[in-house]
PDB file of C-alpha atoms in Angstrom:
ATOM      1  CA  UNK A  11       0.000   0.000   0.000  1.00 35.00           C
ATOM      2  CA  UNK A  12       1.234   3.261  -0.962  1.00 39.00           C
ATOM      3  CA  UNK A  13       0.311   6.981  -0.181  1.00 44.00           C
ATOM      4  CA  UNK A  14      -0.541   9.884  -2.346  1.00 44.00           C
ATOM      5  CA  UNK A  15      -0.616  13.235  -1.656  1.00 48.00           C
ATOM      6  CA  UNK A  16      -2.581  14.972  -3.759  1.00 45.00           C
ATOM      7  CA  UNK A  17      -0.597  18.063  -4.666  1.00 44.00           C
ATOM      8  CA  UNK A  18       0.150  19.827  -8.515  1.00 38.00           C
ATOM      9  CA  UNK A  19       3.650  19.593  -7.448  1.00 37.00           C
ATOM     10  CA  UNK A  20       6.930  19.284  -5.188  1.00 36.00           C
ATOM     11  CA  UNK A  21       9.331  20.687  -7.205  1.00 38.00           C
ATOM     12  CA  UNK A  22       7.271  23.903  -7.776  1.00 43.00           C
ATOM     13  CA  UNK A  23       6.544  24.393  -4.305  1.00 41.00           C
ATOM     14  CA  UNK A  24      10.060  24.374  -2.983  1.00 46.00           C
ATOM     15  CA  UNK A  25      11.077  26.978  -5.428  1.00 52.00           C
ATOM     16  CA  UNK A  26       8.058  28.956  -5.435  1.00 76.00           C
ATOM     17  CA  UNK A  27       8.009  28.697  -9.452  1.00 82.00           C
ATOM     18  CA  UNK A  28       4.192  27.591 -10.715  1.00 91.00           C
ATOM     19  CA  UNK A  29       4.251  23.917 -12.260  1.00 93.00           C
ATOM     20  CA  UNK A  30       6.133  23.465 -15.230  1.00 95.00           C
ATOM     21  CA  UNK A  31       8.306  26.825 -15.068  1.00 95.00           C
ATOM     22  CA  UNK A  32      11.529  26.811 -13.927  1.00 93.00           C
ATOM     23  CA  UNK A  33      13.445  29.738 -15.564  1.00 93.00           C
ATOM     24  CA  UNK A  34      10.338  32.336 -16.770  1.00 92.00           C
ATOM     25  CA  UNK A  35      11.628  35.209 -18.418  1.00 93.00           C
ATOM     26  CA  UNK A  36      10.252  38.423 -19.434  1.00 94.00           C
ATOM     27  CA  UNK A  37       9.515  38.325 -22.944  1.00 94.00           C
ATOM     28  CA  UNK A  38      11.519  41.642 -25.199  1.00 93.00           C
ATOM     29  CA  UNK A  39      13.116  41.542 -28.864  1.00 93.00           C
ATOM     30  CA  UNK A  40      16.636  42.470 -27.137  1.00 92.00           C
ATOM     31  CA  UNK A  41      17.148  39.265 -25.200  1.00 92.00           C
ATOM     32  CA  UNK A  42      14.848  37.197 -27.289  1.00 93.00           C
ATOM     33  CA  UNK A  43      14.814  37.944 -31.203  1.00 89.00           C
ATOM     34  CA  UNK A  44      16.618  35.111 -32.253  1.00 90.00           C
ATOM     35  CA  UNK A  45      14.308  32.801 -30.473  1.00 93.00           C
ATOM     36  CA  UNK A  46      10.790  30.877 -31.347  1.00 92.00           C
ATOM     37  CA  UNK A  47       8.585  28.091 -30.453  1.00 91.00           C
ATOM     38  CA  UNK A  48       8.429  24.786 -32.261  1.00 87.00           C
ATOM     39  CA  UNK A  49       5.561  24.175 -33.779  1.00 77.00           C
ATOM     40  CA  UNK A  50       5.318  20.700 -32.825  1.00 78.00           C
ATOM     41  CA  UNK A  51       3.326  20.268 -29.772  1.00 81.00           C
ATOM     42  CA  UNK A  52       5.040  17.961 -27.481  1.00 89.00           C
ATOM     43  CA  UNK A  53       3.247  17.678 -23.486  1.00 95.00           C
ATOM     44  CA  UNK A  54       6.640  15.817 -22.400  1.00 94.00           C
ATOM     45  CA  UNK A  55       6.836  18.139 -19.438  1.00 95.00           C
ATOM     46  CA  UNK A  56       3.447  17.317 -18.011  1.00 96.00           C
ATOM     47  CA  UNK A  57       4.180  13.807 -17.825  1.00 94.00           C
ATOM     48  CA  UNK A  58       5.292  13.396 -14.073  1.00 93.00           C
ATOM     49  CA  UNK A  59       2.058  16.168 -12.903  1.00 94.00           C
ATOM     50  CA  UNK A  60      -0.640  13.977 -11.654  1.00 92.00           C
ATOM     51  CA  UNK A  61      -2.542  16.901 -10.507  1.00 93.00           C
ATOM     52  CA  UNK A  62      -2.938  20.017 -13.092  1.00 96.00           C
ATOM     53  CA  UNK A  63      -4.688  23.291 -12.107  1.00 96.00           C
ATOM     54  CA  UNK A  64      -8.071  24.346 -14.331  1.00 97.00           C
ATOM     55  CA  UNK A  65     -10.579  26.912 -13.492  1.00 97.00           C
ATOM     56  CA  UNK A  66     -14.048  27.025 -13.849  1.00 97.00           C
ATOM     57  CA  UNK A  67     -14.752  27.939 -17.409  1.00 96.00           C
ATOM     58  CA  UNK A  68     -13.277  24.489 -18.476  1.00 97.00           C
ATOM     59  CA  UNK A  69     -14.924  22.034 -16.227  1.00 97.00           C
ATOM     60  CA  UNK A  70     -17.828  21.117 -18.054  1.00 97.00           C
ATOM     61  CA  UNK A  71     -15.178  19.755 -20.463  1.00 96.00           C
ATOM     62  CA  UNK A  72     -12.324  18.501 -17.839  1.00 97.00           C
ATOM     63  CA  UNK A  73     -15.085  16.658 -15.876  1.00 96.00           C
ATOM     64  CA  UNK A  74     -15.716  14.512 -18.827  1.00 94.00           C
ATOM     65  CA  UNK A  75     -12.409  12.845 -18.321  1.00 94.00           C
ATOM     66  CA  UNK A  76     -10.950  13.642 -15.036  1.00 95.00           C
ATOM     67  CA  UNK A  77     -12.014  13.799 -11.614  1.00 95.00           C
ATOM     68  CA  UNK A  78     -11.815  17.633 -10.300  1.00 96.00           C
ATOM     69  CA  UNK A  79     -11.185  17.589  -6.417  1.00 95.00           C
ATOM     70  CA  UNK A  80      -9.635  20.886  -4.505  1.00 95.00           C
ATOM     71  CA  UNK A  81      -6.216  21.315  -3.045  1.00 93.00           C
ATOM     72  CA  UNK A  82      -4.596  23.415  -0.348  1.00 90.00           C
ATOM     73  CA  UNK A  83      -5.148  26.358   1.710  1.00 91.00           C
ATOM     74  CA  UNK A  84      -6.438  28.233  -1.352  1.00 93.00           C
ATOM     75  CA  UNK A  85      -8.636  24.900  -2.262  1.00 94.00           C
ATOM     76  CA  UNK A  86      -7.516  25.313  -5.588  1.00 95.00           C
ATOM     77  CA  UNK A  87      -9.266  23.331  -8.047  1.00 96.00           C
ATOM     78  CA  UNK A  88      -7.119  20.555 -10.470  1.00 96.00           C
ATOM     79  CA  UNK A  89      -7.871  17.735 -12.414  1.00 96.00           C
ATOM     80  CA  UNK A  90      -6.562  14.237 -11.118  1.00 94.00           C
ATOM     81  CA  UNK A  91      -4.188  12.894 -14.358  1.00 94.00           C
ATOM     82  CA  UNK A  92      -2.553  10.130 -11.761  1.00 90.00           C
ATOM     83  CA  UNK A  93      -3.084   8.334  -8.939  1.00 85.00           C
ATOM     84  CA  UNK A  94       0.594   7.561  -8.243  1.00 82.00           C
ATOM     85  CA  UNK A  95       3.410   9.838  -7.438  1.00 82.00           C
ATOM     86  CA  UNK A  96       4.769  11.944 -10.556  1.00 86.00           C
ATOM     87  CA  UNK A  97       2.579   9.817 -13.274  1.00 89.00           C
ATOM     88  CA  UNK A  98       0.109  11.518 -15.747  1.00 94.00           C
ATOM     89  CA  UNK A  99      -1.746   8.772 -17.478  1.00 93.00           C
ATOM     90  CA  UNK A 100      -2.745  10.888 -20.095  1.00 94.00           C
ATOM     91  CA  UNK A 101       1.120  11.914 -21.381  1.00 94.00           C
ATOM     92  CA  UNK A 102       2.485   8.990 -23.422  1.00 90.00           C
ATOM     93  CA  UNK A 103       6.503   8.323 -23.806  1.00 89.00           C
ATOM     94  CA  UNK A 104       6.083  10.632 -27.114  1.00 89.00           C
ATOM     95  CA  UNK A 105       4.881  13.490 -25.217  1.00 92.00           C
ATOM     96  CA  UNK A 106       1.492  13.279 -26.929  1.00 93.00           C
ATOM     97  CA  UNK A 107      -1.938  13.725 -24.950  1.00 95.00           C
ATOM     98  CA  UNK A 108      -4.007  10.553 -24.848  1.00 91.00           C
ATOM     99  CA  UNK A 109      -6.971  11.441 -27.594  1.00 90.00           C
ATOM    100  CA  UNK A 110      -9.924  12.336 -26.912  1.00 92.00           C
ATOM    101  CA  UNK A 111      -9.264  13.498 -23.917  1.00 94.00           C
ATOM    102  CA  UNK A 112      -9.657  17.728 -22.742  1.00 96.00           C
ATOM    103  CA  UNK A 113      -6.079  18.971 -22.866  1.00 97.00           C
ATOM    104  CA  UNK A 114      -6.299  21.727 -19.837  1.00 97.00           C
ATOM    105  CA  UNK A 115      -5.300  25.428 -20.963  1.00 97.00           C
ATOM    106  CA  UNK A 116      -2.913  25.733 -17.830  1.00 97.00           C
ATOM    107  CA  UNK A 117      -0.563  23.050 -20.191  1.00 97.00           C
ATOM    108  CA  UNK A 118      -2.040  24.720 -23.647  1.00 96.00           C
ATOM    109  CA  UNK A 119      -0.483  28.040 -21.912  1.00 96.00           C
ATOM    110  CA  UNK A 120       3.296  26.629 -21.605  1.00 96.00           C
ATOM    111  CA  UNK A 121       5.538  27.659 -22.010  1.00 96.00           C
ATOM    112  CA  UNK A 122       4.151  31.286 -21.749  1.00 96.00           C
ATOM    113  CA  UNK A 123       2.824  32.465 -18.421  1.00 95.00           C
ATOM    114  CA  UNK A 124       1.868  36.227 -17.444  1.00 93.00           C
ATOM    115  CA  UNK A 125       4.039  37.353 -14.341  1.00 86.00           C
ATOM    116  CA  UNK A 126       4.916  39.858 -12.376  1.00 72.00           C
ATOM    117  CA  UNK A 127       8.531  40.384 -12.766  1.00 58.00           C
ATOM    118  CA  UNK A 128       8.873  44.072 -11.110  1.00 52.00           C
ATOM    119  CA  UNK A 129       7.076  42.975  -8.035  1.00 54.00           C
ATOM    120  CA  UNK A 130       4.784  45.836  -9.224  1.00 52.00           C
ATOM    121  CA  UNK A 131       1.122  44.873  -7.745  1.00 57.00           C
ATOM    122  CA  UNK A 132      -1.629  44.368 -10.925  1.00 63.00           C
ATOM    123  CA  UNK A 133       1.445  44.971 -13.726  1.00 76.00           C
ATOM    124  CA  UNK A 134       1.674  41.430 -15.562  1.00 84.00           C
ATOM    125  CA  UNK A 135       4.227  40.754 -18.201  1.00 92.00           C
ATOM    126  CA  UNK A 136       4.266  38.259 -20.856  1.00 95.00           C
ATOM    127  CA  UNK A 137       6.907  35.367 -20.173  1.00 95.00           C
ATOM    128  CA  UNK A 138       8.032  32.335 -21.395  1.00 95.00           C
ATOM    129  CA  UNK A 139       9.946  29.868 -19.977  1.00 96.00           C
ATOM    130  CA  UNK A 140      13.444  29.806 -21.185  1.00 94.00           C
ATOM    131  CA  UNK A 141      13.984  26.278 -20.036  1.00 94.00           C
ATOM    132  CA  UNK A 142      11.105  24.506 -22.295  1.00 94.00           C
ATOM    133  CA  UNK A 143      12.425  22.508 -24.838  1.00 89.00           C
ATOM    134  CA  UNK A 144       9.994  24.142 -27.302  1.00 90.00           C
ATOM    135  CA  UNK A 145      12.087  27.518 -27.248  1.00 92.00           C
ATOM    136  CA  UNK A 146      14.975  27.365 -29.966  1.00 88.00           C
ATOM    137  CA  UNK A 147      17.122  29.663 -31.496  1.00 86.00           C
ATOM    138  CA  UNK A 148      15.936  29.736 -34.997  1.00 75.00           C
ATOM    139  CA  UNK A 149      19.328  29.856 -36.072  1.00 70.00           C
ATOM    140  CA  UNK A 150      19.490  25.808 -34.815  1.00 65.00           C
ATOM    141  CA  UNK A 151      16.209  25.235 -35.837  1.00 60.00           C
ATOM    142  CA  UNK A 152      17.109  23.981 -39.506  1.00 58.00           C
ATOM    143  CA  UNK A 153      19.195  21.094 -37.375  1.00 56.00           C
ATOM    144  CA  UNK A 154      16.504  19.960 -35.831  1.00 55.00           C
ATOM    145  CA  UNK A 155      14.671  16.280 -36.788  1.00 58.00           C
ATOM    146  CA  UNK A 156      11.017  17.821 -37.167  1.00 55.00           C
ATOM    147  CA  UNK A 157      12.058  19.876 -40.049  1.00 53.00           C
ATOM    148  CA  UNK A 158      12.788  22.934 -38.297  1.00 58.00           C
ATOM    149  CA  UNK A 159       9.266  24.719 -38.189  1.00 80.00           C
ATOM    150  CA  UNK A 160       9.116  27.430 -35.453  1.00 85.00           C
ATOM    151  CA  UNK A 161       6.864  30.480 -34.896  1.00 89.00           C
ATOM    152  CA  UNK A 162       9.367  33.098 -34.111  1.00 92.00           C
ATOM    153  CA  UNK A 163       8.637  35.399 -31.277  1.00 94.00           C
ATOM    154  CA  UNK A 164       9.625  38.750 -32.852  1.00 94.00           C
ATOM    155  CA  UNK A 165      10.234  40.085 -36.339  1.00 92.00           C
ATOM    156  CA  UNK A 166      12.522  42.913 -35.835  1.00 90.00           C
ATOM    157  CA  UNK A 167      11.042  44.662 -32.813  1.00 92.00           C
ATOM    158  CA  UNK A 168       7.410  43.772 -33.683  1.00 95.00           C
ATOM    159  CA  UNK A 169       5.871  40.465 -31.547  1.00 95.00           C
ATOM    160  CA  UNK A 170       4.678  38.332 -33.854  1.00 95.00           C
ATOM    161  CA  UNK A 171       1.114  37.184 -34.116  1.00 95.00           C
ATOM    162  CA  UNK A 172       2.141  34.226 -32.545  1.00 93.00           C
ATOM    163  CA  UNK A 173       3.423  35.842 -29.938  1.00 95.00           C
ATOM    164  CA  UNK A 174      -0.037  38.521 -30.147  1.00 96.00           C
ATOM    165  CA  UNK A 175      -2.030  34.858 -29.738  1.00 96.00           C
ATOM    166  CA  UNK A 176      -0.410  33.867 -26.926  1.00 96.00           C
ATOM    167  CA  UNK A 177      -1.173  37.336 -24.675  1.00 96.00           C
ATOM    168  CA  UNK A 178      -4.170  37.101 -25.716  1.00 96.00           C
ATOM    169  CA  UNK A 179      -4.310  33.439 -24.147  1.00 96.00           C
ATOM    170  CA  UNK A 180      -2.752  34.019 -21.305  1.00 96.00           C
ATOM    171  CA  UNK A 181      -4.578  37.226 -20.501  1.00 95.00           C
ATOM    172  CA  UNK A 182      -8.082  35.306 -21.031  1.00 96.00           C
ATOM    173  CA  UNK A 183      -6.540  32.515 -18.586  1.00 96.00           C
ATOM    174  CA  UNK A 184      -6.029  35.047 -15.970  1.00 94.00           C
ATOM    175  CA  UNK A 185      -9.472  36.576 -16.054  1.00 95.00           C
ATOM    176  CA  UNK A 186     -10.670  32.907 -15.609  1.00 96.00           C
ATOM    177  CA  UNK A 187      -8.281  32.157 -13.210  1.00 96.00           C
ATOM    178  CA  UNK A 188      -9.492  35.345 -11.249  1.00 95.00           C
ATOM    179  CA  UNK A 189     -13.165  34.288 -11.762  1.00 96.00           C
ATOM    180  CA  UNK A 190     -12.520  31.450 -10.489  1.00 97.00           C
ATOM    181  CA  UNK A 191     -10.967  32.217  -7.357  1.00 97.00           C
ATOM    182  CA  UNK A 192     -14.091  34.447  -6.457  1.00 96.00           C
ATOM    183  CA  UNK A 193     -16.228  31.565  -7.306  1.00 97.00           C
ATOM    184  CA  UNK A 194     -14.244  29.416  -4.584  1.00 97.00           C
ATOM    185  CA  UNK A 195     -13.875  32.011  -1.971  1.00 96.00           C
ATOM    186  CA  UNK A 196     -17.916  32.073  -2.406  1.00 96.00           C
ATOM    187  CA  UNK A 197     -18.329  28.567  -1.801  1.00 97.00           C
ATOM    188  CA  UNK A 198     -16.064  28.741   1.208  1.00 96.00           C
ATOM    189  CA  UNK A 199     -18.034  31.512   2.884  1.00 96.00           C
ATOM    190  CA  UNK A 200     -20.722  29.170   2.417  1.00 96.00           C
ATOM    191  CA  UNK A 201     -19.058  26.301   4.693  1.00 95.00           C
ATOM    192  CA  UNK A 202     -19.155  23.708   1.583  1.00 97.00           C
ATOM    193  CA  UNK A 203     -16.222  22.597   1.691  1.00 96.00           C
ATOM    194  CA  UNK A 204     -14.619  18.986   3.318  1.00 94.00           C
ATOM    195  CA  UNK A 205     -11.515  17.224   3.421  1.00 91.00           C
ATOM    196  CA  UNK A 206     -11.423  13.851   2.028  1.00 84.00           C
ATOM    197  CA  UNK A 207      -8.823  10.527   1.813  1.00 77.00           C
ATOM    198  CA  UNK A 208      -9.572   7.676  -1.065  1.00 72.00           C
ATOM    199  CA  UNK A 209      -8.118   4.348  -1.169  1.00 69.00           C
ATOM    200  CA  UNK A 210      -8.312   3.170  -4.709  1.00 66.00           C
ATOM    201  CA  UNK A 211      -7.128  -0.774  -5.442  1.00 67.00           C
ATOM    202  CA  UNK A 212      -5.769  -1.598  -9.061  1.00 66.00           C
ATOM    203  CA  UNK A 213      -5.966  -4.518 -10.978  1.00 64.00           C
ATOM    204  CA  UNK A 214      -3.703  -7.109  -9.116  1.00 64.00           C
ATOM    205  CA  UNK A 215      -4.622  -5.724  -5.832  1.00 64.00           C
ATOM    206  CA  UNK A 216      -2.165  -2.853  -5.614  1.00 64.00           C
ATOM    207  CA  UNK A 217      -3.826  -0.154  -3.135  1.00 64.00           C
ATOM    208  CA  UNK A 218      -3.024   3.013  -3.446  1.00 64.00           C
ATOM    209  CA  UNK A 219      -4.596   6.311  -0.555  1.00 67.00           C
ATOM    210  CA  UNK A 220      -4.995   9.454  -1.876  1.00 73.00           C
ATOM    211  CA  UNK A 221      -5.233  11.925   0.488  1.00 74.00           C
ATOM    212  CA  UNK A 222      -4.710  15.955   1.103  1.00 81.00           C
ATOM    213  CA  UNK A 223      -7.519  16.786  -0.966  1.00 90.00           C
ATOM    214  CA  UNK A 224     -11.273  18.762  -0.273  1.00 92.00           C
ATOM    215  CA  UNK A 225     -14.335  17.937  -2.347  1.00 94.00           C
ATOM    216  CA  UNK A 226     -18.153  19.753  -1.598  1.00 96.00           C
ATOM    217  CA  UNK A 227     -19.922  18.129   1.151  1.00 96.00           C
ATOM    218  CA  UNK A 228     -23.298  17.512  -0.630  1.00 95.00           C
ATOM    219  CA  UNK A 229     -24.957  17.013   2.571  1.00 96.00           C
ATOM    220  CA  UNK A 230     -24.274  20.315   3.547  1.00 96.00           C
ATOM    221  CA  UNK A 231     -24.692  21.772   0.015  1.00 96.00           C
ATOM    222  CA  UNK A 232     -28.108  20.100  -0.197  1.00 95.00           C
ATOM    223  CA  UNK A 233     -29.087  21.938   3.818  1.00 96.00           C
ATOM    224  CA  UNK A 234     -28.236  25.468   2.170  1.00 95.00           C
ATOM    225  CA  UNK A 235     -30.827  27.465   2.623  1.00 96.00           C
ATOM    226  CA  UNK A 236     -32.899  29.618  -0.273  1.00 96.00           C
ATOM    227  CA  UNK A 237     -30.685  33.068   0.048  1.00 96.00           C
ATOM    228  CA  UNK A 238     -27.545  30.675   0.113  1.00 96.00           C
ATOM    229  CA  UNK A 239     -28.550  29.004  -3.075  1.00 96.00           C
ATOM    230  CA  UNK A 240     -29.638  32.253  -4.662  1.00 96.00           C
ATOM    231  CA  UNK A 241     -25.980  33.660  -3.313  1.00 95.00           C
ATOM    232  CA  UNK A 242     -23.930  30.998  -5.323  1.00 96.00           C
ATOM    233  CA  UNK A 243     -25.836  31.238  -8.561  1.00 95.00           C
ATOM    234  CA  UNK A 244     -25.386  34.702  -9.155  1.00 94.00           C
ATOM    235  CA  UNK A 245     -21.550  34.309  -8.119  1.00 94.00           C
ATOM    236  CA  UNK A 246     -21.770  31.598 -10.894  1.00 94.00           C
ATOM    237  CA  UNK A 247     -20.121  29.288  -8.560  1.00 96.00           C
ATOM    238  CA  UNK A 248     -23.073  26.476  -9.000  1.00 96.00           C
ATOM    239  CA  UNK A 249     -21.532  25.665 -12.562  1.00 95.00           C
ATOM    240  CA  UNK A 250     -18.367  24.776 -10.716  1.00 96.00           C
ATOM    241  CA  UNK A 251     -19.827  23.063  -8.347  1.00 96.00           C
ATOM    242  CA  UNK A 252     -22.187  20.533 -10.134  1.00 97.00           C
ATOM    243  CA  UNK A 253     -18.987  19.963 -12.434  1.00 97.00           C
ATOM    244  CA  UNK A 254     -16.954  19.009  -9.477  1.00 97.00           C
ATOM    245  CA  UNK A 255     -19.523  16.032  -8.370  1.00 96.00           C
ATOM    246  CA  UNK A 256     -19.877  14.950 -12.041  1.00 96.00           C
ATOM    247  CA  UNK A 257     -16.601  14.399 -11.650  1.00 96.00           C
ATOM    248  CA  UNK A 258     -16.856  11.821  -9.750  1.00 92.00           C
ATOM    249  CA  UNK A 259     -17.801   9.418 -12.137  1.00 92.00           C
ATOM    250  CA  UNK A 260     -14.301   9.613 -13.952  1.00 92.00           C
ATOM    251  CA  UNK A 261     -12.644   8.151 -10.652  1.00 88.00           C
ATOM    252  CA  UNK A 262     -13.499   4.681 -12.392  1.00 85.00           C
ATOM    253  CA  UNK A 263     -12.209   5.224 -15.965  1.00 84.00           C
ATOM    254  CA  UNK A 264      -9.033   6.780 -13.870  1.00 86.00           C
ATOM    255  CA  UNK A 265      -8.307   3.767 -11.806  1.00 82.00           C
ATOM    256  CA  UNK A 266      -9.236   1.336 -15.228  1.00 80.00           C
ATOM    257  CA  UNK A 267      -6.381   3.411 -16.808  1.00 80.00           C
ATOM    258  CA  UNK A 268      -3.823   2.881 -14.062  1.00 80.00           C
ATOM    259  CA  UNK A 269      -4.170  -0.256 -14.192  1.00 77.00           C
ATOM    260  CA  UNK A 270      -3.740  -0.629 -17.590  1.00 73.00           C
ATOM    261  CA  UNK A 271      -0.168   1.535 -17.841  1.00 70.00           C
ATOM    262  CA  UNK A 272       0.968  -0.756 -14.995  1.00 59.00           C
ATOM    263  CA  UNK A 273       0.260  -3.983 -17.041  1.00 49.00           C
ATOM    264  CA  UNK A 274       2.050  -2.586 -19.631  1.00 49.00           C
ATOM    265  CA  UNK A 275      -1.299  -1.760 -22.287  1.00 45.00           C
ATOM    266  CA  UNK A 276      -1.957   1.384 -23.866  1.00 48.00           C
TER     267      UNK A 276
END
């Protein structure tokens, strides 16, 4: 038997980097005009996150495929991708995303990321981050084995639309992400929250506990009174929430799916 924590990841809390980054840099023509992004998409660096933030806007999709649970002090919603340590089920060794499964736009983003470099409250820069595999020199792009495609970032001075795409992106992910928090701090007011441990067993009897995660307590969410009810749908919080116990049902197809990569089938 093993233990889980259910957390988006380790590595990203000890250096206080979100998941995936580890060397974000401001985006400017100076100290990046050479540079683009392969146009290959390649999810290689979401293969050991078994939990991946999403906010509300993309649930009704997520839930379809993964189980949505809550995480931390900020209950923070993610999608469950594993249910072992540093395993996403849905990254094969190629780096591609298992079909036809939601890709969430928290790994669409990467390796771009608004951030706020000054320390400058409310002033959020474009970034990318330098250490994705995806950001070349175009100069070395013509040596690479898929042909050497890449969306450069600049031409001269001017960002590219590329580059104009992927503000645009990321500034529509922050609004959610800001939407979403306001949704969750309403359901907290509201007491609905509850922490929860699951003991999952896989095919051959391997048991696995997940644990360090909150879900809704439907008993309490089905006591609310009238004016509490009334509260949460013009927040536009009950969307998230009947997404999160829809979820649910994906806990099966998850633990089917473990069970398969450990035997060894796709």
């Amino acid at each position: 038997m093993s233990d889980l924590k259910t957390q988006t990841a380790p590595a990203a809390a000890d250096t206080g980097l979100p998941l995936f980054y580890s060397k974000p840099e401001a985006l400017n023509p100076i100290r990046h005009g050479s540079l683009g992004l392969t146009a290959r998409a390649d999810f290689s660096f979401a293969r050991s996150a078994h939990a991946i933030p999403v906010v509300a806007s993309e649930m009704p999709a997520a839930m379809r495929s993964y189980p949505i649970v809550f995480i931390g002090v900020a209950k923070a919603p993610v999608i469950i991708t594993g249910v072992r340590q540093n395993e996403n089920l849905f990254v094969d060794t190629d780096g591609r995303w298992s079909e036809p499964h939601y890709i969430p736009a928290y790994v669409r983003r990467y390796p771009f990321i608004l951030a706020d470099e000054t320390k400058t409250a409310g002033r959020l820069t474009l970034c990318i981050d330098r250490a994705s595999e995806r950001v070349i020199d175009q100069l070395l792009a013509q040596f690479r084995e898929d042909g050497g495609k890449i969306a450069p970032f600049f031409k001269g001075t001017e960002p590219t639309e590329a580059t104009r795409q992927a503000l645009a992106f990321c500034n529509q992910f922050q609004a959610d992400f800001n939407a979403t928090r306001a949704m969750i701090e309403k359901i907290d007011a509201h007491g609905l929250f509850a922490p929860r441990q699951s003991k999952v067993t896989l095919e051959g009897g391997e048991v696995l506990n997940l644990t360090d995660f909150q879900v809704i307590d439907e008993v309490a969410f089905s006591k609310l009174s009238d004016e509490a009810f009334l509260d949460l749908r013009k927040s536009g919080a009950l969307g998230m929430l009947y997404c999160h116990l829809a979820s649910s049902n994906s806990w099966t197809s998850l633990v089917y799916q473990a069970s398969t990569r450990k035997d060894g089938r796709k």
